[in-house]
Coordinates of C-alpha atoms in Angstrom, one line a residue:
M1167 CA 0.9 5.8 -9.0
I1168 CA 0.4 1.6 -9.0
L1169 CA -3.2 1.6 -8.5
D1170 CA -3.5 3.5 -11.8
G1171 CA -6.5 2.8 -13.6
L1172 CA -7.3 -0.5 -11.0
A1173 CA -10.6 -0.5 -8.7
D1174 CA -10.1 0.8 -5.3
W1175 CA -10.7 -3.0 -3.9
V1176 CA -7.2 -3.9 -5.4
A1177 CA -5.3 -1.6 -2.3
L1178 CA -7.0 -4.2 0.1
T1179 CA -5.1 -6.7 -1.7
P1180 CA -2.9 -7.8 1.4
T1181 CA -5.8 -8.5 3.5
L1182 CA -7.3 -10.2 0.3
I1183 CA -4.5 -12.9 0.1
L1184 CA -4.8 -13.7 3.8
A1185 CA -8.6 -14.5 3.8
A1186 CA -7.8 -16.4 0.6
T1187 CA -5.2 -18.3 2.3
A1188 CA -7.5 -19.3 4.9
L1189 CA -10.1 -20.3 2.6
V1190 CA -7.0 -22.3 0.8
L1191 CA -6.4 -24.4 3.9
L1192 CA -9.7 -25.2 4.2
L1193 CA -10.1 -26.6 0.9
V1194 CA -6.9 -28.4 1.3
D1195 CA -8.0 -30.0 4.5
S1196 CA -11.0 -31.2 3.0
I1197 CA -9.5 -33.3 0.5
E1198 CA -6.8 -34.5 2.6
P1199 CA -8.2 -35.0 6.1
R1200 CA -5.6 -36.8 7.6
P1201 CA -2.6 -35.1 9.5
G1202 CA 0.8 -36.1 8.4
T1203 CA 4.1 -35.4 7.5
S1204 CA 3.0 -34.6 3.8
S1205 CA 0.4 -32.6 4.6
N1206 CA 1.9 -30.4 7.4
A1207 CA 4.3 -29.8 5.1
L1208 CA 1.9 -28.5 2.8
L1209 CA -0.4 -26.6 5.1
A1210 CA 2.5 -25.3 6.2
G1211 CA 3.8 -24.0 3.1
I1212 CA 0.9 -22.3 2.0
A1213 CA 0.3 -20.4 5.1
T1214 CA 4.2 -19.0 5.3
A1215 CA 3.7 -17.9 1.3
G1216 CA 0.4 -16.9 2.1
A1217 CA 1.7 -14.6 4.9
L1218 CA 4.9 -13.7 3.1
A1219 CA 2.8 -12.7 -0.2
T1220 CA 1.1 -10.0 2.4
F1221 CA 4.2 -8.8 3.6
L1222 CA 5.8 -8.4 0.4
V1223 CA 2.4 -6.9 -1.2
A1224 CA 1.9 -4.6 1.9
G1225 CA 5.7 -3.7 1.7
F1226 CA 5.6 -2.6 -2.2
F1227 CA 2.5 -0.7 -1.9
L1228 CA 3.9 1.4 0.9
V1229 CA 7.4 1.9 -1.0
E1230 CA 5.0 2.9 -4.2
G1231 CA 2.8 5.5 -1.8
V1232 CA -0.3 4.0 -2.1
G1233 CA -2.6 5.4 -0.1
Q1234 CA -0.4 8.2 0.9
P1235 CA -0.1 12.0 0.2
R1236 CA 2.9 11.6 -2.2
G1237 CA 0.5 9.0 -4.2
S1238 CA -2.9 9.6 -5.0
G1239 CA -4.1 9.6 -1.2
A1240 CA -5.7 7.1 1.2
V1241 CA -8.2 4.7 -0.6
S1242 CA -11.7 4.7 1.0
L1243 CA -13.6 1.8 0.8
F1244 CA -17.7 0.2 1.6
G1245 CA -18.8 4.0 2.5
D1246 CA -15.1 5.0 4.0
Q1247 CA -15.9 2.0 7.2
V1248 CA -12.2 0.6 5.7
I1249 CA -9.4 3.3 4.7
V1250 CA -6.4 1.6 2.9
D1251 CA -3.6 4.2 3.8
G1252 CA 0.2 4.5 5.3
M1253 CA -0.6 3.7 8.8
S1254 CA -2.5 0.4 7.5
L1255 CA 0.4 -0.6 5.0
F1256 CA 2.9 -0.1 7.6
F1257 CA 1.0 -2.2 10.6
V1258 CA 0.0 -5.3 7.8
V1259 CA 3.9 -5.2 7.0
I1260 CA 4.5 -6.5 10.6
V1261 CA 1.6 -8.5 10.7
G1262 CA 2.5 -10.4 7.6
S1263 CA 5.9 -10.8 8.7
V1264 CA 5.3 -11.9 12.0
T1265 CA 2.4 -14.6 10.2
A1266 CA 5.2 -15.9 8.3
L1267 CA 8.1 -16.7 10.5
V1268 CA 5.1 -18.4 13.2
T1269 CA 3.7 -20.9 10.6
L1270 CA 7.0 -21.3 9.0
A1271 CA 8.0 -22.4 13.0
S1272 CA 4.9 -24.5 13.1
Y1273 CA 6.1 -27.1 10.5
D1274 CA 8.1 -29.0 13.0
Y1275 CA 6.3 -27.8 16.2
L1276 CA 2.9 -29.8 15.1
E1277 CA 4.5 -32.7 14.0
G1278 CA 2.5 -35.2 15.6
E1279 CA -0.3 -33.3 15.9
S1280 CA -3.8 -33.3 15.4
Y1281 CA -5.7 -30.8 13.8
Q1282 CA -2.8 -29.1 11.9
A1283 CA -5.3 -27.9 8.9
E1284 CA -7.4 -25.9 11.7
Y1285 CA -4.2 -24.4 13.4
Y1286 CA -3.0 -23.3 10.3
T1287 CA -6.2 -21.5 9.2
L1288 CA -7.1 -20.3 12.8
V1289 CA -3.5 -18.4 12.5
V1290 CA -4.4 -16.9 8.8
L1291 CA -7.8 -16.0 9.9
A1292 CA -7.2 -14.3 13.4
A1293 CA -4.3 -12.5 11.2
T1294 CA -6.9 -11.6 8.6
G1295 CA -8.6 -9.6 11.5
M1296 CA -5.6 -7.9 12.7
S1297 CA -4.8 -6.7 9.1
L1298 CA -8.5 -5.3 8.7
M1299 CA -8.1 -3.4 12.4
A1300 CA -5.3 -2.0 11.0
S1301 CA -7.9 -0.5 8.0
A1302 CA -10.9 0.3 10.1
N1303 CA -11.9 3.9 10.1
G1304 CA -15.5 3.4 12.0
L1305 CA -16.7 1.9 15.3
A1306 CA -18.5 -1.0 14.0
T1307 CA -15.8 -1.8 11.5
V1308 CA -13.5 -2.1 14.1
F1309 CA -15.6 -4.3 16.6
V1310 CA -16.4 -7.1 13.9
S1311 CA -12.6 -7.0 12.9
L1312 CA -11.5 -7.1 16.8
E1313 CA -13.8 -10.2 17.1
L1314 CA -12.4 -11.8 14.0
S1315 CA -8.8 -11.6 15.2
S1316 CA -10.4 -12.7 18.7
L1317 CA -11.9 -15.5 18.4
P1318 CA -9.5 -17.7 16.4
S1319 CA -7.1 -16.9 19.4
Y1320 CA -9.5 -18.3 22.1
A1321 CA -9.2 -21.8 20.2
L1322 CA -5.3 -21.0 19.3
V1323 CA -4.1 -20.9 23.0
A1324 CA -6.3 -23.9 24.6
F1325 CA -5.2 -25.9 20.7
L1326 CA -2.8 -28.4 23.1
K1327 CA -6.3 -30.3 24.4
D1328 CA -4.4 -32.7 26.2
N1329 CA -2.3 -29.9 28.4
R1330 CA -4.3 -28.3 31.4
G1331 CA -2.2 -25.4 31.3
S1332 CA -3.2 -24.6 27.6
V1333 CA -7.1 -25.0 28.7
E1334 CA -6.9 -22.8 31.5
G1335 CA -5.0 -20.2 29.5
G1336 CA -7.4 -20.8 26.5
L1337 CA -10.1 -20.3 29.6
K1338 CA -8.7 -17.5 31.1
Y1339 CA -8.4 -15.6 27.7
F1340 CA -11.8 -16.0 26.9
L1341 CA -13.1 -15.0 29.8
V1342 CA -11.1 -11.6 29.9
G1343 CA -11.7 -11.3 26.2
A1344 CA -15.4 -11.5 26.7
L1345 CA -15.6 -9.2 29.5
S1346 CA -13.5 -6.8 27.4
S1347 CA -15.0 -6.8 24.4
A1348 CA -18.4 -6.2 26.3
V1349 CA -16.6 -2.8 28.3
L1350 CA -16.1 -1.8 24.6
A1351 CA -19.3 -2.4 22.9
Y1352 CA -20.5 -0.6 25.7
G1353 CA -18.2 2.4 25.4
I1354 CA -19.2 2.3 21.7
S1355 CA -23.0 2.8 22.1
L1356 CA -21.8 5.7 24.3
V1357 CA -19.9 7.2 21.8
Y1358 CA -22.5 6.6 19.7
G1359 CA -25.3 8.1 21.6
A1360 CA -22.8 11.5 22.2
S1361 CA -22.0 11.9 18.4
G1362 CA -24.6 10.3 16.3
A1363 CA -22.2 8.3 14.3
L1364 CA -19.6 5.9 14.1
Q1365 CA -17.0 6.7 11.5
F1366 CA -14.2 8.4 13.1
D1367 CA -14.3 11.7 11.2
A1368 CA -18.1 12.2 11.4
I1369 CA -17.6 11.3 14.9
A1370 CA -14.8 14.1 15.2
E1371 CA -16.9 16.7 13.4
S1372 CA -19.7 16.2 15.6
L1373 CA -18.3 16.4 18.9
G1374 CA -16.2 19.2 17.4
S1375 CA -19.3 21.1 16.6
N1376 CA -21.0 20.9 19.8
P1377 CA -18.5 22.0 22.9
E1378 CA -20.5 21.1 25.8
F1379 CA -19.7 17.1 26.1
G1380 CA -22.0 15.3 28.3
G1381 CA -20.8 12.7 31.3
I1382 CA -21.8 9.9 28.8
L1383 CA -19.1 10.8 26.1
G1384 CA -16.2 10.6 28.8
V1385 CA -17.4 7.6 30.1
G1386 CA -17.8 5.8 26.7
V1387 CA -14.4 7.2 25.8
V1388 CA -12.4 5.8 29.2
M1389 CA -14.4 2.4 28.0
V1390 CA -13.0 2.6 24.6
L1391 CA -9.7 3.1 26.0
L1392 CA -10.0 0.1 28.4
G1393 CA -11.2 -2.0 25.9
F1394 CA -8.1 -1.5 23.8
A1395 CA -6.4 -2.3 26.4
F1396 CA -6.9 -5.7 26.6
K1397 CA -5.9 -6.2 23.1
T1398 CA -2.8 -4.5 23.8
A1399 CA -2.3 -6.7 27.0
S1400 CA -2.0 -3.1 29.2
V1401 CA -3.2 -2.7 32.8
P1402 CA -5.8 -3.5 33.8
F1403 CA -6.4 -6.3 31.4
H1404 CA -3.5 -7.8 31.0
F1405 CA -3.9 -10.6 33.4
W1406 CA -5.2 -12.7 30.5
A1407 CA -1.0 -12.5 29.0
P1408 CA 1.2 -14.5 31.5
E1409 CA -1.9 -17.2 31.5
A1410 CA -1.9 -17.5 27.8
Y1411 CA 1.6 -17.6 26.6
E1412 CA 2.2 -19.7 29.6
G1413 CA -0.3 -22.0 28.3
A1414 CA -0.5 -21.7 24.8
P1415 CA 1.9 -23.4 21.9
A1416 CA 5.2 -21.2 21.9
P1417 CA 4.5 -19.9 18.3
V1418 CA 0.8 -18.9 19.2
S1419 CA 2.4 -17.3 22.2
A1420 CA 4.9 -15.4 19.5
F1421 CA 1.9 -14.9 17.7
L1422 CA -0.3 -12.9 20.1
S1423 CA 2.5 -11.1 21.7
S1424 CA 3.9 -9.5 18.6
A1425 CA 0.9 -9.0 15.8
S1426 CA -2.1 -8.9 18.1
K1427 CA -0.6 -6.6 20.6
A1428 CA 0.3 -4.4 16.9
A1429 CA -3.2 -4.8 15.7
G1430 CA -4.4 -3.1 18.9
F1431 CA -2.2 -0.3 18.8
V1432 CA -3.2 0.7 15.1
V1433 CA -6.6 0.8 16.0
L1434 CA -6.0 2.7 19.5
F1435 CA -3.9 5.5 17.9
R1436 CA -6.6 5.7 14.5
V1437 CA -9.4 5.6 17.1
F1438 CA -8.3 8.3 19.4
L1439 CA -6.4 11.0 16.7
T1440 CA -8.7 10.4 14.1
A1441 CA -12.6 10.2 16.2
F1442 CA -11.6 11.8 19.5
P1443 CA -8.8 14.4 19.2
E1444 CA -11.2 17.4 20.1
V1445 CA -12.2 15.8 22.7
G1446 CA -8.6 14.9 24.5
G1447 CA -7.4 18.6 23.6
L1448 CA -5.4 18.3 21.0
G1449 CA -7.6 20.4 18.7
A1450 CA -8.0 24.2 19.6
G1451 CA -10.4 23.7 22.7
D1452 CA -10.1 22.4 25.9
P1453 CA -10.5 19.0 26.5
A1454 CA -13.5 17.8 27.4
V1455 CA -11.7 14.0 28.2
D1456 CA -8.2 14.3 29.1
W1457 CA -7.1 10.6 27.8
V1458 CA -3.7 12.5 27.2
N1459 CA -2.7 12.6 30.5
L1460 CA -4.9 9.5 30.8
A1461 CA -2.5 7.7 28.7
V1462 CA 0.4 9.1 30.4
V1463 CA -1.1 7.0 33.7
L1464 CA -1.3 3.9 31.6
S1465 CA 2.0 4.0 30.4
V1466 CA 4.2 5.0 33.1
V1467 CA 1.8 2.0 35.4
T1468 CA 2.1 -0.7 32.6
M1469 CA 5.6 -0.5 31.6
T1470 CA 6.3 -0.1 35.8
V1471 CA 4.3 -3.3 36.7
G1472 CA 5.2 -5.4 33.3
N1473 CA 8.7 -5.5 34.0
F1474 CA 9.0 -5.6 38.1
A1475 CA 6.3 -8.8 37.6
A1476 CA 9.0 -10.0 34.6
A1477 CA 11.7 -9.7 37.5
T1478 CA 10.2 -12.2 39.8
Q1479 CA 9.3 -14.6 37.4
E1480 CA 11.4 -18.3 37.3
K1481 CA 9.9 -19.5 34.3
V1482 CA 11.2 -18.4 30.7
K1483 CA 7.6 -18.1 28.8
R1484 CA 6.1 -16.1 31.8
M1485 CA 8.9 -14.0 32.2
L1486 CA 8.6 -13.1 28.1
A1487 CA 4.5 -12.9 28.9
Y1488 CA 5.1 -9.8 31.9
S1489 CA 8.3 -8.1 29.3
S1490 CA 5.4 -8.0 26.6
V1491 CA 2.9 -6.1 29.2
G1492 CA 6.0 -3.8 30.2
H1493 CA 6.6 -3.0 26.1
A1494 CA 3.1 -2.4 25.5
G1495 CA 3.7 0.1 28.1
Y1496 CA 6.6 1.5 25.9
V1497 CA 4.7 1.9 22.9
L1498 CA 1.8 4.0 25.1
I1499 CA 3.9 7.2 24.6
G1500 CA 3.0 7.5 21.1
L1501 CA -0.2 8.6 22.9
A1502 CA 0.8 9.9 26.5
A1503 CA 4.0 12.3 24.7
L1504 CA 1.5 14.2 22.6
S1505 CA 2.2 17.0 24.1
A1506 CA 5.6 17.5 22.3
P1507 CA 5.4 20.2 19.1
D1508 CA 6.5 17.8 16.3
K1509 CA 3.1 14.9 17.1
G1510 CA 4.5 13.0 13.9
F1511 CA 8.0 11.6 15.5
V1512 CA 5.9 11.0 18.7
L1513 CA 3.5 8.5 16.9
G1514 CA 6.1 7.2 14.5
A1515 CA 8.9 5.9 17.1
S1516 CA 6.1 4.3 18.7
M1517 CA 4.8 2.7 15.1
M1518 CA 8.8 1.9 14.6
H1519 CA 9.1 0.5 17.7
L1520 CA 6.5 -2.2 17.2
L1521 CA 8.2 -3.2 14.0
V1522 CA 11.3 -3.7 15.7
Y1523 CA 9.6 -5.1 18.7
G1524 CA 8.0 -7.6 15.9
F1525 CA 11.7 -9.5 15.4
M1526 CA 12.9 -9.3 18.5
N1527 CA 10.0 -10.4 20.8
T1528 CA 8.5 -13.2 17.7
G1529 CA 12.2 -14.4 18.0
A1530 CA 12.3 -15.0 21.2
F1531 CA 9.2 -17.3 22.1
L1532 CA 10.5 -19.3 18.8
F1533 CA 13.3 -20.0 20.6
V1534 CA 11.4 -21.1 23.4
A1535 CA 9.3 -23.0 20.7
L1536 CA 12.8 -24.7 20.1
T1537 CA 13.2 -25.8 23.5
E1538 CA 10.0 -27.0 24.0
H1539 CA 11.1 -29.1 21.3
W1540 CA 14.1 -30.7 22.8
N1541 CA 12.0 -30.9 25.8
V1542 CA 14.0 -28.8 27.9
G1543 CA 12.5 -27.1 30.6
R1544 CA 10.7 -24.1 31.8
T1545 CA 12.9 -22.4 34.7
F1546 CA 15.9 -20.1 33.5
Q1547 CA 18.0 -23.2 35.7
D1548 CA 16.9 -25.4 32.9
F1549 CA 19.2 -23.7 30.0
N1550 CA 22.3 -23.9 31.9
G1551 CA 24.7 -24.6 29.5
L1552 CA 22.6 -24.8 26.4
G1553 CA 24.7 -22.4 24.5
K1554 CA 27.6 -25.4 24.2
Q1555 CA 24.7 -27.3 22.7
A1556 CA 22.8 -25.0 20.3
P1557 CA 25.5 -21.9 20.1
V1558 CA 23.6 -20.5 16.6
A1559 CA 20.0 -20.3 18.4
C1560 CA 21.2 -19.2 21.7
A1561 CA 23.3 -16.7 20.0
A1562 CA 20.2 -15.6 18.4
M1563 CA 18.1 -15.5 21.4
T1564 CA 21.0 -13.2 23.0
V1565 CA 20.4 -10.6 20.1
F1566 CA 16.4 -10.6 21.0
L1567 CA 16.8 -10.1 24.7
F1568 CA 19.9 -7.8 25.0
S1569 CA 17.6 -5.7 21.6
L1570 CA 14.3 -6.3 23.9
A1571 CA 16.6 -4.3 27.2
G1572 CA 17.7 -1.7 24.7
L1573 CA 21.2 -2.4 24.0
P1574 CA 23.3 -1.9 20.5
V1575 CA 23.1 -4.9 19.0
G1576 CA 19.5 -4.6 17.2
G1577 CA 17.1 -2.0 16.6
G1578 CA 15.6 -2.3 20.0
F1579 CA 18.3 0.1 20.7
V1580 CA 17.4 2.5 18.3
S1581 CA 13.7 2.4 18.8
K1582 CA 13.6 3.0 22.7
L1583 CA 16.2 6.3 22.1
Y1584 CA 13.6 7.5 19.7
L1585 CA 11.1 6.9 22.4
L1586 CA 13.4 8.6 24.6
A1587 CA 13.8 11.3 22.5
A1588 CA 9.9 11.8 21.9
T1589 CA 9.5 12.1 26.2
A1590 CA 12.7 14.9 26.0
E1591 CA 10.9 16.8 23.5
A1592 CA 7.3 16.3 24.9
G1593 CA 8.8 17.5 28.5
A1594 CA 7.3 14.4 29.8
W1595 CA 10.2 13.7 32.5
L1596 CA 8.2 11.5 33.9
L1597 CA 7.7 8.9 30.9
G1598 CA 11.6 9.7 30.2
A1599 CA 12.6 8.4 33.7
A1600 CA 9.8 5.4 33.4
L1601 CA 11.3 4.8 30.3
I1602 CA 15.2 4.5 31.6
V1603 CA 14.2 3.0 35.0
N1604 CA 12.7 -0.3 33.4
S1605 CA 14.8 -0.6 30.9
A1606 CA 17.8 -1.0 33.7
L1607 CA 15.4 -3.7 35.1
S1608 CA 14.3 -5.5 32.0
L1609 CA 18.5 -5.5 31.3
F1610 CA 18.3 -7.4 34.9
Y1611 CA 15.8 -10.3 34.1
Y1612 CA 16.9 -10.6 30.5
S1613 CA 20.4 -11.2 31.2
R1614 CA 19.8 -14.0 33.7
V1615 CA 18.7 -16.1 30.4
V1616 CA 21.7 -15.3 28.9
K1617 CA 23.8 -16.2 32.1
A1618 CA 22.1 -19.7 32.0
M1619 CA 23.0 -20.3 28.6
W1620 CA 26.5 -18.8 28.4
I1621 CA 28.2 -19.2 31.9
E1622 CA 26.1 -21.9 34.1
E1623 CA 27.4 -25.2 34.0
G1624 CA 24.8 -27.6 32.6
D1625 CA 24.0 -30.7 35.1
G1626 CA 24.8 -33.1 31.7
S1627 CA 21.4 -34.2 31.2
L1628 CA 20.5 -32.5 28.2
E1629 CA 21.0 -34.4 25.0
I1630 CA 19.8 -32.6 21.9
E1631 CA 19.2 -35.2 19.2
S1632 CA 18.0 -33.3 16.4
Y1633 CA 17.9 -29.5 15.1
P1634 CA 14.5 -29.0 13.5
N1635 CA 14.9 -26.9 10.3
S1636 CA 11.7 -24.7 10.2
L1637 CA 12.4 -23.8 13.9
Y1638 CA 15.7 -22.9 13.3
A1639 CA 15.3 -20.9 9.8
A1640 CA 12.4 -18.8 11.3
V1641 CA 14.8 -18.3 14.6
V1642 CA 17.3 -17.3 12.8
I1643 CA 15.6 -14.6 9.9
A1644 CA 14.4 -13.1 13.1
A1645 CA 17.7 -12.3 14.5
F1646 CA 19.1 -11.4 11.1
A1647 CA 16.3 -8.7 10.9
T1648 CA 16.6 -7.5 14.3
I1649 CA 20.1 -6.9 13.8
A1650 CA 19.5 -5.5 10.6
L1651 CA 17.4 -3.0 11.9
L1652 CA 19.4 -1.2 13.8
P1653 CA 22.1 0.1 10.5
A1654 CA 18.4 0.1 8.5
F1655 CA 16.6 2.1 11.1
G1656 CA 17.2 5.6 9.7
L1657 CA 15.9 4.1 6.2
L1658 CA 12.7 3.0 7.2
S1659 CA 11.8 5.6 10.1
P1660 CA 10.6 7.7 7.4
S1661 CA 7.5 5.6 6.3
S1662 CA 6.7 5.5 9.9
F1663 CA 6.7 9.5 10.1
D1664 CA 5.0 10.4 7.5
A1665 CA 2.3 8.0 8.1
A1666 CA 1.6 9.2 11.6
E1667 CA 1.9 12.7 10.4
V1668 CA -1.0 12.4 8.4
L1669 CA -3.8 11.5 11.2
F1670 CA -2.8 15.0 12.9
E1671 CA -3.7 17.4 9.4
G1672 CA -5.7 19.9 10.4
L1673 CA -5.1 19.6 14.3

């Protein structure tokens, strides 16, 4: 195998690359602290190169079988508190790709802005925390990596200090985040009190050998689930998302709605399937806390609230924010449909949806960043006639929106088809019906944007004078990846299924 003869810590190379990139950005800023065209290009180049290297190295490790059964097995580090396996590498690929697109697009978006080095450093530090979340194998490591991801995110949302919406969104994000962190920390303390352990395997072993579960455990498990609901923008901790995504710089909205969501879900999957399988009834015993059925309720409510709220919005960015809440409900099917015989297929379908979502949702928000660069308004009507002046970008946005809705123009069609098949295999007809109804509803409000761009006539006041290269490139790359994932879905999905299957060994 590729790591034979090397130290185990080499398996953490993708995360270490991100951490080193953040340090290099701070070093460059100390040498040339004044923002300018040359410094912005250098900073954007370093951040993009670091994120791209993370994406490529994680993808290479995944292909070579690092941390997987066909290789030498999972790599455990730091007393088994950190683990590198197929699932962690799969999600680091998502985080790395989204971060690279966001930092590339930020070169044009930050033109003329102060604190450029701080911006790129915060993005990379947040990505470092997200990649560490993917490898967390203990509740203490989960909490530390979650805070490493969240604290830079609060500052990024409020980055536009002269913009009232940005500062307001950052404050609301911080307040809800502080509440959810308190809920998660208290839930972790209750789980520790019931099990006497923080490492996932040790928790499962302790709880599995003691069939008398107390109420303290049930409250702890529910609080842990609610804590992760914040990171994934799931109901009831979704209220921060519309305010934060609308007020934040559009590249930051893309970053939080895609990479942050993926990181939240990977740690959610790992915690509940590794630490609490017996508790939820996935093992041989009766469930002490039926979190599978709780996930069913959470999934249906989240996708329904998100999509119905999105359908009532008049601002494109806010509509995309509520849409991201709806997609969190779709991904929760990975936990809600675990009554299916092939549990690896169910969880793998959710993982693949997150991979496709990372490109199509990031691309949609980066298109909004492009329109903000052109001083286009925020409402649907402000997009009228835009397709005639920027046909390539609008064609890419059409691909993103239709793929998000589940039409066969991108990988979103196949990922939703897999999710629907997962609900059918589990016999979860409520989940399947909710998925179909909400996808149909999403087509309505996504089509409003497409109609405005291509069918409605503009008032003639919009004049596009420049076409920013980096923003355009990021949008086009995301569109190409979204389309390419449609035929390549069958080639990539076995990696997600294999990574998911490992979590169910022994159940």
